Coordinates of C-alpha atoms in Angstrom, one line a residue:
M25 CA 24.6 17.8 -30.1
L26 CA 23.4 21.1 -28.7
S27 CA 26.4 23.5 -28.5
P28 CA 26.7 27.3 -28.7
L29 CA 29.1 27.1 -31.6
P30 CA 28.6 24.6 -34.4
N31 CA 31.3 22.3 -35.4
P32 CA 33.3 23.8 -38.3
L33 CA 33.5 20.4 -40.0
E34 CA 29.8 20.0 -39.8
V35 CA 29.2 23.5 -41.2
A36 CA 31.6 22.8 -44.1
V37 CA 29.9 19.5 -44.9
S38 CA 26.4 21.1 -44.8
V39 CA 27.6 24.0 -47.0
G40 CA 29.2 21.5 -49.4
V41 CA 26.1 19.3 -49.6
I42 CA 23.8 22.4 -50.2
A43 CA 26.2 23.8 -52.9
G44 CA 26.3 20.4 -54.6
I45 CA 22.5 20.0 -54.7
V46 CA 22.2 23.6 -56.1
L47 CA 24.9 22.8 -58.7
V48 CA 23.1 19.6 -59.7
F49 CA 19.8 21.4 -60.1
I50 CA 21.5 24.2 -62.2
L51 CA 23.1 21.6 -64.5
L52 CA 19.8 19.7 -64.9
G53 CA 17.9 22.9 -65.7
Y54 CA 20.6 23.9 -68.2
L55 CA 20.4 20.4 -69.9
I56 CA 16.6 20.5 -70.1
Y57 CA 16.7 24.1 -71.4
A58 CA 19.3 23.1 -74.1
L59 CA 17.2 20.0 -75.1
L60 CA 14.0 22.2 -75.5
N61 CA 15.9 24.7 -77.6
A62 CA 17.4 22.0 -79.8
E63 CA 13.9 20.6 -80.4
A64 CA 12.7 24.1 -81.4
F65 CA 15.1 24.3 -84.3

């Protein structure tokens, strides 16, 4: 497990998972923001 250079595949998977989580949170935040604005009108 402990190696000087990380496995490129593991790095790609980690970056993909983090990017996916961030994207999901952005989409959820946008939907909540849109719903709140829709109720305001």
